């Protein structure tokens, strides 16, 4: 398991398993929604209510695995009359606060955080994130001195009964040299030639990947995949430090992912539907993580002439570590959450 850290920690306090045989000084525990007194396994997140705190601790530690699931986005065989809506995947919001900060360092819809922004669940597994046969998991290491995790339900009527477990290591004292995990969610409708902004941040750290969902306004359209990555590292210049050859090339594919859906440890396409002009992609960086000391800006820019490009929608989550907990550069765009054009198995169909 890769150790995403800013500086090499002391061996006496190392908390990430670089290999399974390495000993470390920690106490293994688990946060859970299971209540041993009532025997209830879940926490109900009511629609329209203030955010619910799932876990909170002021002792230093590191989350090593996080898992959750909830009904509402699929037909419930145990309650055939229950209302279900796949948009719950977009309207249940995950927030994580580190080290007593009042602003979250992680804020994203559950579906997007775990890799797919189309209000659809697809079974896929990777090293760090996945949707595995009904569950949602993360193996991103998340160190902290203090932690608070909350969920908010933005659906207008459907409550979410959430099952949640997070394995963590607890330490006697704060650990030095460990970065704080961050996740930024963005979504919007764009004209064909518009750059797709993934990330624009300041600080000292490294970028470790993203998930990106896209959907053309017109059916049978994937030319938005022509846009290569433009990465600006520690510069205000318009000239990129790193530039690629195409969007699917950044995600290690080719020819618009000609062989279709796949998933692997560090990159994949869990959803591709050419007829519906839809795709979801992910890529994680380990040794190729993008290091920065002052600022980092990443976007995808299509080089084709405007007359050949058509409008599309996107939804992204970018993941990075900083040397401290920091507020995200923008808040959750609640007014644009449901700006996608089409949602499978619903009557939702929206155009500008």
CSV table of C-alpha atoms in Angstrom, one decimal:
chain,number,residue,atom,x,y,z
A,1,UNK,CA,0.0,0.0,0.0
A,2,UNK,CA,1.4,3.3,-1.0
A,3,UNK,CA,2.1,5.9,1.7
A,4,UNK,CA,0.8,9.3,0.6
A,5,UNK,CA,2.9,11.6,2.9
A,6,UNK,CA,4.5,15.0,2.6
A,7,UNK,CA,7.8,14.0,4.4
A,8,UNK,CA,9.1,10.6,5.5
A,9,UNK,CA,7.8,9.9,9.0
A,10,UNK,CA,9.8,8.5,11.8
A,11,UNK,CA,10.0,4.8,11.8
A,12,UNK,CA,8.8,4.6,15.4
A,13,UNK,CA,5.5,6.2,14.4
A,14,UNK,CA,5.0,5.0,10.8
A,15,UNK,CA,1.3,4.2,10.3
A,16,UNK,CA,0.9,3.2,6.7
A,17,UNK,CA,1.8,-0.4,5.7
A,18,UNK,CA,4.5,0.0,3.1
A,19,UNK,CA,4.7,-3.8,3.4
A,20,UNK,CA,2.7,-6.3,5.4
A,21,UNK,CA,5.6,-7.3,7.6
A,22,UNK,CA,6.6,-3.8,8.8
A,23,UNK,CA,5.8,-3.2,12.5
A,24,UNK,CA,4.3,0.0,13.7
A,25,UNK,CA,3.1,1.6,16.9
A,26,UNK,CA,-0.6,2.1,16.8
A,27,UNK,CA,-3.9,0.8,18.2
A,28,UNK,CA,-6.3,-0.6,15.6
A,29,UNK,CA,-10.0,0.5,15.9
A,30,UNK,CA,-13.1,1.0,13.9
A,31,UNK,CA,-15.7,3.7,13.7
A,32,UNK,CA,-19.2,2.2,13.0
A,33,UNK,CA,-22.9,3.1,12.8
A,34,UNK,CA,-23.7,-0.2,14.7
A,35,UNK,CA,-25.2,0.5,18.1
A,36,UNK,CA,-24.6,-2.4,20.4
A,37,UNK,CA,-27.3,-1.3,22.8
A,38,UNK,CA,-30.2,-1.0,20.2
A,39,UNK,CA,-28.6,-3.5,17.7
A,40,UNK,CA,-29.3,-0.9,15.0
A,41,UNK,CA,-26.8,-1.1,12.2
A,42,UNK,CA,-27.6,2.2,10.5
A,43,UNK,CA,-27.9,6.0,11.0
A,44,UNK,CA,-30.9,7.6,9.4
A,45,UNK,CA,-30.0,10.8,7.4
A,46,UNK,CA,-33.3,12.6,7.0
A,47,UNK,CA,-34.0,14.7,3.9
A,48,UNK,CA,-33.7,18.4,4.3
A,49,UNK,CA,-32.3,18.1,7.8
A,50,UNK,CA,-29.0,19.6,9.0
A,51,UNK,CA,-25.9,17.5,8.4
A,52,UNK,CA,-25.5,14.5,10.6
A,53,UNK,CA,-22.2,13.8,12.3
A,54,UNK,CA,-21.3,10.1,11.9
A,55,UNK,CA,-18.0,10.1,13.7
A,56,UNK,CA,-15.9,12.5,15.7
A,57,UNK,CA,-12.6,12.2,17.5
A,58,UNK,CA,-10.0,14.5,19.0
A,59,UNK,CA,-7.3,11.7,19.2
A,60,UNK,CA,-4.7,11.5,16.5
A,61,UNK,CA,-5.0,8.7,14.0
A,62,UNK,CA,-5.4,7.6,10.4
A,63,UNK,CA,-8.3,6.1,8.5
A,64,UNK,CA,-7.0,3.1,6.6
A,65,UNK,CA,-10.3,1.9,5.0
A,66,UNK,CA,-13.7,3.6,4.8
A,67,UNK,CA,-16.9,1.8,3.6
A,68,UNK,CA,-20.6,2.7,3.5
A,69,UNK,CA,-23.8,1.8,1.8
A,70,UNK,CA,-27.5,2.8,1.9
A,71,UNK,CA,-30.7,1.9,0.1
A,72,UNK,CA,-32.9,4.4,-1.9
A,73,UNK,CA,-31.1,4.2,-5.3
A,74,UNK,CA,-32.4,0.7,-6.0
A,75,UNK,CA,-35.6,-1.3,-5.6
A,76,UNK,CA,-35.9,-2.7,-2.1
A,77,UNK,CA,-37.1,-6.3,-2.1
A,78,UNK,CA,-37.8,-6.0,1.7
A,79,UNK,CA,-40.1,-2.9,1.2
A,80,UNK,CA,-41.6,-3.1,-2.3
A,81,UNK,CA,-43.6,0.1,-1.7
A,82,UNK,CA,-40.7,2.3,-0.7
A,83,UNK,CA,-39.9,5.2,-3.0
A,84,UNK,CA,-36.5,4.9,-4.7
A,85,UNK,CA,-34.6,7.5,-6.8
A,86,UNK,CA,-31.1,7.1,-8.3
A,87,UNK,CA,-30.5,10.8,-7.6
A,88,UNK,CA,-29.8,9.9,-4.0
A,89,UNK,CA,-26.3,9.0,-5.2
A,90,UNK,CA,-25.9,12.6,-6.1
A,91,UNK,CA,-27.8,14.1,-3.2
A,92,UNK,CA,-26.2,12.4,-0.2
A,93,UNK,CA,-23.2,14.6,0.6
A,94,UNK,CA,-20.1,13.4,2.3
A,95,UNK,CA,-18.0,15.9,4.3
A,96,UNK,CA,-14.8,15.4,6.2
A,97,UNK,CA,-13.1,17.9,8.5
A,98,UNK,CA,-9.5,17.6,9.8
A,99,UNK,CA,-7.8,19.0,12.9
A,100,UNK,CA,-10.7,21.2,14.1
A,101,UNK,CA,-11.1,23.1,10.9
A,102,UNK,CA,-14.5,24.7,10.4
A,103,UNK,CA,-14.5,24.1,6.7
A,104,UNK,CA,-14.4,20.7,5.1
A,105,UNK,CA,-11.4,19.3,3.3
A,106,UNK,CA,-13.6,16.7,1.6
A,107,UNK,CA,-17.0,17.6,0.2
A,108,UNK,CA,-18.7,15.6,-2.5
A,109,UNK,CA,-21.8,13.6,-3.4
A,110,UNK,CA,-21.3,10.0,-2.4
A,111,UNK,CA,-21.6,8.7,-6.0
A,112,UNK,CA,-19.0,11.1,-7.3
A,113,UNK,CA,-16.6,10.6,-4.4
A,114,UNK,CA,-16.5,6.9,-5.1
A,115,UNK,CA,-16.0,7.3,-8.8
A,116,UNK,CA,-19.3,7.6,-10.8
A,117,UNK,CA,-21.3,10.9,-11.2
A,118,UNK,CA,-24.1,9.7,-13.4
A,119,UNK,CA,-26.6,8.7,-10.6
A,120,UNK,CA,-25.7,5.1,-11.4
A,121,UNK,CA,-24.0,2.3,-9.5
A,122,UNK,CA,-21.5,0.1,-11.5
A,123,UNK,CA,-19.6,-2.7,-9.9
A,124,UNK,CA,-15.9,-1.8,-10.2
A,125,UNK,CA,-12.8,-2.2,-8.0
A,126,UNK,CA,-9.6,-0.3,-7.9
A,127,UNK,CA,-6.8,0.1,-5.3
A,128,UNK,CA,-8.1,3.3,-3.7
A,129,UNK,CA,-11.8,3.6,-4.5
A,130,UNK,CA,-14.6,1.3,-5.7
A,131,UNK,CA,-18.2,0.3,-5.8
A,132,UNK,CA,-18.2,-3.4,-5.0
A,133,UNK,CA,-21.4,-5.3,-5.4
A,134,UNK,CA,-23.6,-2.9,-3.5
A,135,UNK,CA,-20.9,-1.2,-1.3
A,136,UNK,CA,-18.8,1.9,-1.6
A,137,UNK,CA,-15.2,1.8,-0.3
A,138,UNK,CA,-12.1,3.9,0.0
A,139,UNK,CA,-8.5,2.8,0.8
A,140,UNK,CA,-7.0,6.3,0.7
A,141,UNK,CA,-4.9,6.7,3.9
A,142,UNK,CA,-6.3,9.7,5.8
A,143,UNK,CA,-4.1,10.9,8.7
A,144,UNK,CA,-5.4,13.4,11.2
A,145,UNK,CA,-5.0,15.0,14.6
A,146,UNK,CA,-8.8,15.5,14.9
A,147,UNK,CA,-11.6,14.2,12.7
A,148,UNK,CA,-15.2,14.8,12.0
A,149,UNK,CA,-17.2,13.0,9.2
A,150,UNK,CA,-20.7,14.1,8.4
A,151,UNK,CA,-23.4,13.3,5.8
A,152,UNK,CA,-26.2,15.6,4.5
A,153,UNK,CA,-29.3,14.4,2.6
A,154,UNK,CA,-30.3,17.0,0.0
A,155,UNK,CA,-33.1,14.8,-1.4
A,156,UNK,CA,-36.6,16.3,-1.0
A,157,UNK,CA,-38.3,13.2,0.4
A,158,UNK,CA,-36.2,10.0,0.7
A,159,UNK,CA,-34.4,9.3,4.0
A,160,UNK,CA,-31.1,7.5,3.7
A,161,UNK,CA,-30.4,4.7,6.2
A,162,UNK,CA,-26.6,4.6,6.1
A,163,UNK,CA,-24.4,1.6,7.1
A,164,UNK,CA,-20.9,3.0,7.8
A,165,UNK,CA,-17.6,1.5,8.9
A,166,UNK,CA,-14.1,3.1,9.0
A,167,UNK,CA,-11.0,1.2,10.1
A,168,UNK,CA,-8.4,3.4,11.7
A,169,UNK,CA,-5.2,3.5,13.7
A,170,UNK,CA,-5.1,5.6,16.8
A,171,UNK,CA,-1.8,7.0,18.1
A,172,UNK,CA,-0.6,8.2,21.5
A,173,UNK,CA,0.7,11.4,20.0
A,174,UNK,CA,0.4,13.3,16.7
A,175,UNK,CA,2.5,11.9,13.8
A,176,UNK,CA,4.8,14.2,11.9
A,177,UNK,CA,5.2,14.5,8.2
A,178,UNK,CA,1.8,13.2,7.1
A,179,UNK,CA,-0.3,15.0,4.6
A,180,UNK,CA,-4.0,15.8,4.9
A,181,UNK,CA,-6.3,14.2,2.3
A,182,UNK,CA,-8.6,16.6,0.3
A,183,UNK,CA,-11.3,16.1,-2.3
A,184,UNK,CA,-13.0,18.8,-4.5
A,185,UNK,CA,-16.2,18.1,-6.3
A,186,UNK,CA,-17.1,20.3,-9.4
A,187,UNK,CA,-19.9,20.1,-11.9
A,188,UNK,CA,-21.2,22.2,-14.8
A,189,UNK,CA,-22.5,22.4,-18.3
A,190,UNK,CA,-20.0,23.6,-20.8
A,191,UNK,CA,-19.9,24.5,-24.5
A,192,UNK,CA,-17.8,22.3,-26.6
A,193,UNK,CA,-14.7,24.5,-26.7
A,194,UNK,CA,-14.8,25.5,-23.0
A,195,UNK,CA,-11.9,24.2,-20.9
A,196,UNK,CA,-12.9,21.7,-18.2
A,197,UNK,CA,-11.5,23.0,-14.9
A,198,UNK,CA,-10.5,20.1,-12.6
A,199,UNK,CA,-8.4,21.8,-9.9
A,200,UNK,CA,-7.0,25.2,-9.0
A,201,UNK,CA,-5.4,25.2,-5.5
A,202,UNK,CA,-2.6,26.7,-3.5
A,203,UNK,CA,-0.4,25.1,-0.9
A,204,UNK,CA,2.4,22.5,-0.6
A,205,UNK,CA,1.5,18.9,-1.4
A,206,UNK,CA,0.8,16.5,-4.2
A,207,UNK,CA,-2.1,15.5,-6.5
A,208,UNK,CA,-3.0,11.8,-6.5
A,209,UNK,CA,-5.8,11.5,-9.0
A,210,UNK,CA,-9.4,12.1,-10.0
A,211,UNK,CA,-12.6,10.6,-11.2
A,212,UNK,CA,-14.5,12.3,-14.1
A,213,UNK,CA,-17.9,11.7,-15.5
A,214,UNK,CA,-19.1,13.3,-18.8
A,215,UNK,CA,-22.2,13.4,-20.8
A,216,UNK,CA,-22.9,15.0,-24.2
A,217,UNK,CA,-26.0,17.0,-24.8
A,218,UNK,CA,-26.5,15.1,-28.1
A,219,UNK,CA,-26.7,11.3,-28.3
A,220,UNK,CA,-23.8,9.3,-29.7
A,221,UNK,CA,-21.2,12.0,-29.1
A,222,UNK,CA,-17.8,11.5,-27.4
A,223,UNK,CA,-15.6,14.2,-29.0
A,224,UNK,CA,-15.2,15.9,-25.6
A,225,UNK,CA,-12.5,13.1,-25.2
A,226,UNK,CA,-10.2,15.0,-27.5
A,227,UNK,CA,-9.2,17.4,-24.7
A,228,UNK,CA,-5.7,16.8,-23.3
A,229,UNK,CA,-4.7,17.7,-19.7
A,230,UNK,CA,-3.0,21.1,-19.1
A,231,UNK,CA,-1.1,21.0,-15.8
A,232,UNK,CA,0.4,24.2,-14.3
A,233,UNK,CA,2.8,23.6,-11.4
A,234,UNK,CA,4.0,26.5,-9.2
A,235,UNK,CA,3.4,29.1,-11.9
A,236,UNK,CA,1.0,31.8,-12.9
A,237,UNK,CA,2.0,31.5,-16.5
A,238,UNK,CA,-0.5,30.5,-19.2
A,239,UNK,CA,2.1,28.0,-20.5
A,240,UNK,CA,1.5,24.5,-19.0
A,241,UNK,CA,4.2,22.6,-17.2
A,242,UNK,CA,2.7,19.4,-18.4
A,243,UNK,CA,0.4,18.8,-21.4
A,244,UNK,CA,-1.0,15.6,-22.8
A,245,UNK,CA,-2.4,14.3,-26.1
A,246,UNK,CA,-6.0,13.6,-25.2
A,247,UNK,CA,-8.5,13.1,-22.4
A,248,UNK,CA,-8.7,9.3,-22.7
A,249,UNK,CA,-4.9,9.3,-23.1
A,250,UNK,CA,-4.6,10.8,-19.6
A,251,UNK,CA,-6.8,8.0,-18.3
A,252,UNK,CA,-4.4,5.4,-20.0
A,253,UNK,CA,-6.9,4.6,-22.8
A,254,UNK,CA,-7.0,5.2,-26.5
A,255,UNK,CA,-9.4,5.7,-29.4
A,256,UNK,CA,-12.2,6.8,-27.1
A,257,UNK,CA,-11.7,3.6,-25.1
A,258,UNK,CA,-12.4,1.4,-28.1
A,259,UNK,CA,-12.8,-1.8,-26.1
A,260,UNK,CA,-15.3,-0.4,-23.6
A,261,UNK,CA,-15.6,-0.6,-19.9
A,262,UNK,CA,-12.8,-2.0,-17.6
A,263,UNK,CA,-11.4,-1.5,-14.2
A,264,UNK,CA,-7.9,-1.9,-12.8
A,265,UNK,CA,-5.8,-0.9,-9.8
A,266,UNK,CA,-4.9,2.6,-10.9
A,267,UNK,CA,-7.2,3.5,-13.9
A,268,UNK,CA,-10.4,2.4,-15.5
A,269,UNK,CA,-13.7,3.2,-17.2
A,270,UNK,CA,-16.5,1.8,-15.0
A,271,UNK,CA,-19.2,3.3,-17.2
A,272,UNK,CA,-19.3,3.9,-21.0
A,273,UNK,CA,-22.4,4.2,-23.1
A,274,UNK,CA,-21.7,5.7,-26.5
A,275,UNK,CA,-25.4,6.0,-27.5
A,276,UNK,CA,-26.2,8.0,-24.3
A,277,UNK,CA,-22.9,10.0,-24.8
A,278,UNK,CA,-21.9,9.0,-21.3
A,279,UNK,CA,-18.6,8.0,-19.7
A,280,UNK,CA,-17.0,7.7,-16.2
A,281,UNK,CA,-13.2,7.4,-15.8
A,282,UNK,CA,-10.7,7.4,-13.0
A,283,UNK,CA,-6.9,7.5,-12.6
A,284,UNK,CA,-4.8,7.4,-9.5
A,285,UNK,CA,-1.2,8.5,-9.2
A,286,UNK,CA,1.4,6.9,-7.0
A,287,UNK,CA,5.1,7.4,-8.0
A,288,UNK,CA,3.7,9.7,-10.7
A,289,UNK,CA,1.9,11.9,-8.2
A,290,UNK,CA,2.1,15.6,-9.2
A,291,UNK,CA,4.1,17.5,-6.6
A,292,UNK,CA,3.7,21.2,-6.0
A,293,UNK,CA,5.1,23.7,-3.5
A,294,UNK,CA,2.9,26.8,-4.1
A,295,UNK,CA,0.0,26.1,-6.5
A,296,UNK,CA,-1.4,23.7,-8.9
A,297,UNK,CA,-3.9,24.2,-11.8
A,298,UNK,CA,-5.3,21.3,-13.9
A,299,UNK,CA,-7.8,21.6,-16.8
A,300,UNK,CA,-8.7,19.7,-19.9
A,301,UNK,CA,-8.7,21.8,-23.1
A,302,UNK,CA,-10.0,20.6,-26.5
A,303,UNK,CA,-7.8,21.6,-29.4
A,304,UNK,CA,-10.5,21.1,-32.1
A,305,UNK,CA,-12.1,24.0,-33.8
A,306,UNK,CA,-15.3,25.2,-32.1
A,307,UNK,CA,-17.5,24.4,-35.1
A,308,UNK,CA,-16.7,20.7,-34.6
A,309,UNK,CA,-17.6,20.6,-30.8
A,310,UNK,CA,-20.9,20.3,-29.0
A,311,UNK,CA,-22.1,21.1,-25.5
A,312,UNK,CA,-21.5,18.6,-22.7
A,313,UNK,CA,-21.9,18.2,-18.9
A,314,UNK,CA,-19.2,17.0,-16.5
A,315,UNK,CA,-18.9,16.1,-12.9
A,316,UNK,CA,-15.5,15.6,-11.3
A,317,UNK,CA,-13.7,14.7,-8.0
A,318,UNK,CA,-10.0,15.6,-7.6
A,319,UNK,CA,-8.0,14.1,-4.8
A,320,UNK,CA,-4.8,15.5,-3.3
A,321,UNK,CA,-2.7,15.8,-0.1
A,322,UNK,CA,-1.5,19.0,1.6
A,323,UNK,CA,0.9,19.6,4.4
A,324,UNK,CA,-2.0,20.9,6.5
A,325,UNK,CA,-5.8,20.8,6.5
A,326,UNK,CA,-7.2,23.5,4.3
A,327,UNK,CA,-10.6,24.7,3.2
A,328,UNK,CA,-11.6,23.8,-0.4
A,329,UNK,CA,-11.3,26.5,-3.1
A,330,UNK,CA,-15.1,26.5,-3.7
A,331,UNK,CA,-18.2,25.2,-1.9
A,332,UNK,CA,-20.6,22.5,-3.1
A,333,UNK,CA,-22.5,23.8,-6.2
A,334,UNK,CA,-25.9,22.8,-4.9
A,335,UNK,CA,-27.7,24.7,-7.6
A,336,UNK,CA,-25.9,22.6,-10.3
A,337,UNK,CA,-25.9,19.2,-8.7
A,338,UNK,CA,-28.6,17.8,-11.0
A,339,UNK,CA,-27.4,19.6,-14.2
A,340,UNK,CA,-26.7,16.4,-16.1
A,341,UNK,CA,-28.9,15.9,-19.2
A,342,UNK,CA,-30.2,12.4,-18.6
A,343,UNK,CA,-30.6,10.0,-15.7
A,344,UNK,CA,-31.2,6.3,-16.5
A,345,UNK,CA,-34.6,4.8,-15.6
A,346,UNK,CA,-36.2,8.2,-14.8
A,347,UNK,CA,-38.2,10.9,-16.5
A,348,UNK,CA,-35.5,13.4,-15.8
A,349,UNK,CA,-34.5,15.0,-19.2
A,350,UNK,CA,-33.2,18.5,-19.1
A,351,UNK,CA,-31.7,20.9,-21.7
A,352,UNK,CA,-30.4,24.5,-21.5
